Short mmCIF file of C-alpha atoms in Angstrom, two decimals:
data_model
loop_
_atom_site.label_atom_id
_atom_site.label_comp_id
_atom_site.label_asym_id
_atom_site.label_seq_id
_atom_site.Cartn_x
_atom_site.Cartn_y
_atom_site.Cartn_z
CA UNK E 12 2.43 8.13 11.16
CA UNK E 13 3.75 5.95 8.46
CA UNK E 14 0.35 5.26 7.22
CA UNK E 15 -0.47 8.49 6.67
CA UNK E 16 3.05 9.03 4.83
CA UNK E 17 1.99 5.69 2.70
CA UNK E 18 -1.70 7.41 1.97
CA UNK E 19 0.14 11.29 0.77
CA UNK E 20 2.40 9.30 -1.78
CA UNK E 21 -0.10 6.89 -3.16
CA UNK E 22 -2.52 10.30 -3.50
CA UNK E 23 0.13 12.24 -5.53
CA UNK E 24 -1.78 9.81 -8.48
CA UNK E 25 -4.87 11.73 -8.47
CA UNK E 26 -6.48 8.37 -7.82
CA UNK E 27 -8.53 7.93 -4.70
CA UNK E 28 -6.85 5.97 -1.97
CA UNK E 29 -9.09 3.94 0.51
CA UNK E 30 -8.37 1.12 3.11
CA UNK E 31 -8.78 -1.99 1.91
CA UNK E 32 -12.81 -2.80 2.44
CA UNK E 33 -13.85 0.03 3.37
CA UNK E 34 -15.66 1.06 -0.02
CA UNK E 35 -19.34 0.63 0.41
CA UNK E 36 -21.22 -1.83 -0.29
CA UNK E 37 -23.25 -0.22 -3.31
CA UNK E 38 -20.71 2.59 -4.06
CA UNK E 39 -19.80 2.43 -8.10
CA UNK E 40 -15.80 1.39 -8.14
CA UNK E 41 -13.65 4.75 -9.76
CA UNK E 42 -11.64 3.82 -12.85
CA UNK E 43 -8.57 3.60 -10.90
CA UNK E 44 -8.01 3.47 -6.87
CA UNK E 45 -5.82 2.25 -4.75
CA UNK E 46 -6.49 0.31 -1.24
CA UNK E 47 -4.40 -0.78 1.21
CA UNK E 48 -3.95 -2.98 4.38
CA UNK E 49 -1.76 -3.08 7.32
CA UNK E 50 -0.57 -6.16 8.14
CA UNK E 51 1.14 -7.02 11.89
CA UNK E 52 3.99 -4.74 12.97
CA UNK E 53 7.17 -6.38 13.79
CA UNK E 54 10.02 -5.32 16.19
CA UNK E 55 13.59 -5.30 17.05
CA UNK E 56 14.01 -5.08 20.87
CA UNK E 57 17.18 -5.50 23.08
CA UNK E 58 18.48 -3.97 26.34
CA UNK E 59 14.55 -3.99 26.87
CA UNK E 60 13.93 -1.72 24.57
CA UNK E 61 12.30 -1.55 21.51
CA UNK E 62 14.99 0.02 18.40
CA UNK E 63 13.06 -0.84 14.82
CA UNK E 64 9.67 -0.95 13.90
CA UNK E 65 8.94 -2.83 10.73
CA UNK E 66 5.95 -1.38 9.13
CA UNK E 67 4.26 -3.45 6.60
CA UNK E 68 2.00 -2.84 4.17
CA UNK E 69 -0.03 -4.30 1.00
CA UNK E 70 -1.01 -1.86 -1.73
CA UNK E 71 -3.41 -2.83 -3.85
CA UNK E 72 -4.16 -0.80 -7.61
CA UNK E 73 -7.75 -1.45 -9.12
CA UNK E 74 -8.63 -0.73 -12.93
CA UNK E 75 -10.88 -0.78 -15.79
CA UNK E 76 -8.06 -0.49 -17.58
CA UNK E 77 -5.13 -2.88 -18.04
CA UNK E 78 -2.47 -1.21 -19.32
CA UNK E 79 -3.32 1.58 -16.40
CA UNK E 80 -3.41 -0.92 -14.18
CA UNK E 81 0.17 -2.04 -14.87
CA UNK E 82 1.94 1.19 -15.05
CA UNK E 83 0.34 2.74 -12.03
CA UNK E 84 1.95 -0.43 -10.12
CA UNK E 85 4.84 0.23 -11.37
CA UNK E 86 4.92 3.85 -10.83
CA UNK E 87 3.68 3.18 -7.27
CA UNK E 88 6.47 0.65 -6.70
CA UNK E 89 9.07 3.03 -7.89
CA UNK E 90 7.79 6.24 -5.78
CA UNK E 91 7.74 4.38 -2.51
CA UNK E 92 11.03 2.86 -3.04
CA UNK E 93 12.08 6.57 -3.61
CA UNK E 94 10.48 7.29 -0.14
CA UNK E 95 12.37 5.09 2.19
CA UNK E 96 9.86 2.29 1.65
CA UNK E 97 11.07 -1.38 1.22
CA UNK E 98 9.78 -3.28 -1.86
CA UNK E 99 9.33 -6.56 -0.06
CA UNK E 100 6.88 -8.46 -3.29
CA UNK E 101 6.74 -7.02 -6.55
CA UNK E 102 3.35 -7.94 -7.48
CA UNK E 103 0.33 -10.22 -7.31
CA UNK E 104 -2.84 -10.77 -8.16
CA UNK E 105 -5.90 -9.40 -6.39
CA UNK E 106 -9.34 -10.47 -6.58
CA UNK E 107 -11.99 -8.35 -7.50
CA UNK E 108 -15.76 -7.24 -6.83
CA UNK E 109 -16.35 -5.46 -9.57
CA UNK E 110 -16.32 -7.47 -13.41
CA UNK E 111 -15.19 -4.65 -15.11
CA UNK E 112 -12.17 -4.03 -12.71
CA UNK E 113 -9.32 -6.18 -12.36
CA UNK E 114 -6.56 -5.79 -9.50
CA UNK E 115 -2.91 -6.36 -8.65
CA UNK E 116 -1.02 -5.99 -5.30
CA UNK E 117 2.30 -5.50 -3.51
CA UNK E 118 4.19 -5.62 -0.33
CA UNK E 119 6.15 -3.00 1.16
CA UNK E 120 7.78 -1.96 4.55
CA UNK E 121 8.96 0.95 5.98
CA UNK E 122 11.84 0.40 8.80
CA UNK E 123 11.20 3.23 11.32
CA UNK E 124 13.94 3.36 14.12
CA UNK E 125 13.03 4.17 17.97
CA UNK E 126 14.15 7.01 20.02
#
């Protein structure tokens, strides 16, 4: 599954990766973690048949730390790209629960084709 390729990269951190509110309710935030969401799948079908999934994703990085913050979305940018991942946004901002944590986000794909 291409989620579970997206989940074994964003792991090679050493940061804990969870989908995106699915941390409970009372559970103390780590330093650093990652979340992410899946949004709608999108296809490319003809002769009545489907040829390209388009996978798409948003990663979000959480942090007490802003500096970590930035370079682990940068480094997690980087090693998807090098995965056959699509950068599709470079980076937003992501509201947070927690005061001492801020977070940022990004968009990527992954273009699998059909057999």
């Amino acid at each position: 599954m291409i989620e579970d390729k997206l989940i074994e990269l964003l792991e090679t951190f050493g940061f804990p990766v969870y989908r995106q509110g699915s941390l409970a309710q009372n559970a103390p935030y780590p330093d650093t973690f990652f979340t992410f969401w899946e949004n709608p799948e999108n296809t490319t079908d003809y002769d009545n048949d489907t040829k390209f999934v388009i996978y798409d994703f948003n990663v979000y990085v959480y942090s007490n730390d802003p500096l970590a913050l930035a370079n682990t979305l940068s480094a997690a940018r980087t090693l998807l790209k090098q995965n056959d991942f699509v950068i599709l946004s470079r980076g937003f901002d992501v509201a947070s629960d927690e005061i001492n944590h801020t977070g940022k986000g990004f968009e990527v794909g992954y273009i699998n084709t059909e057999n």
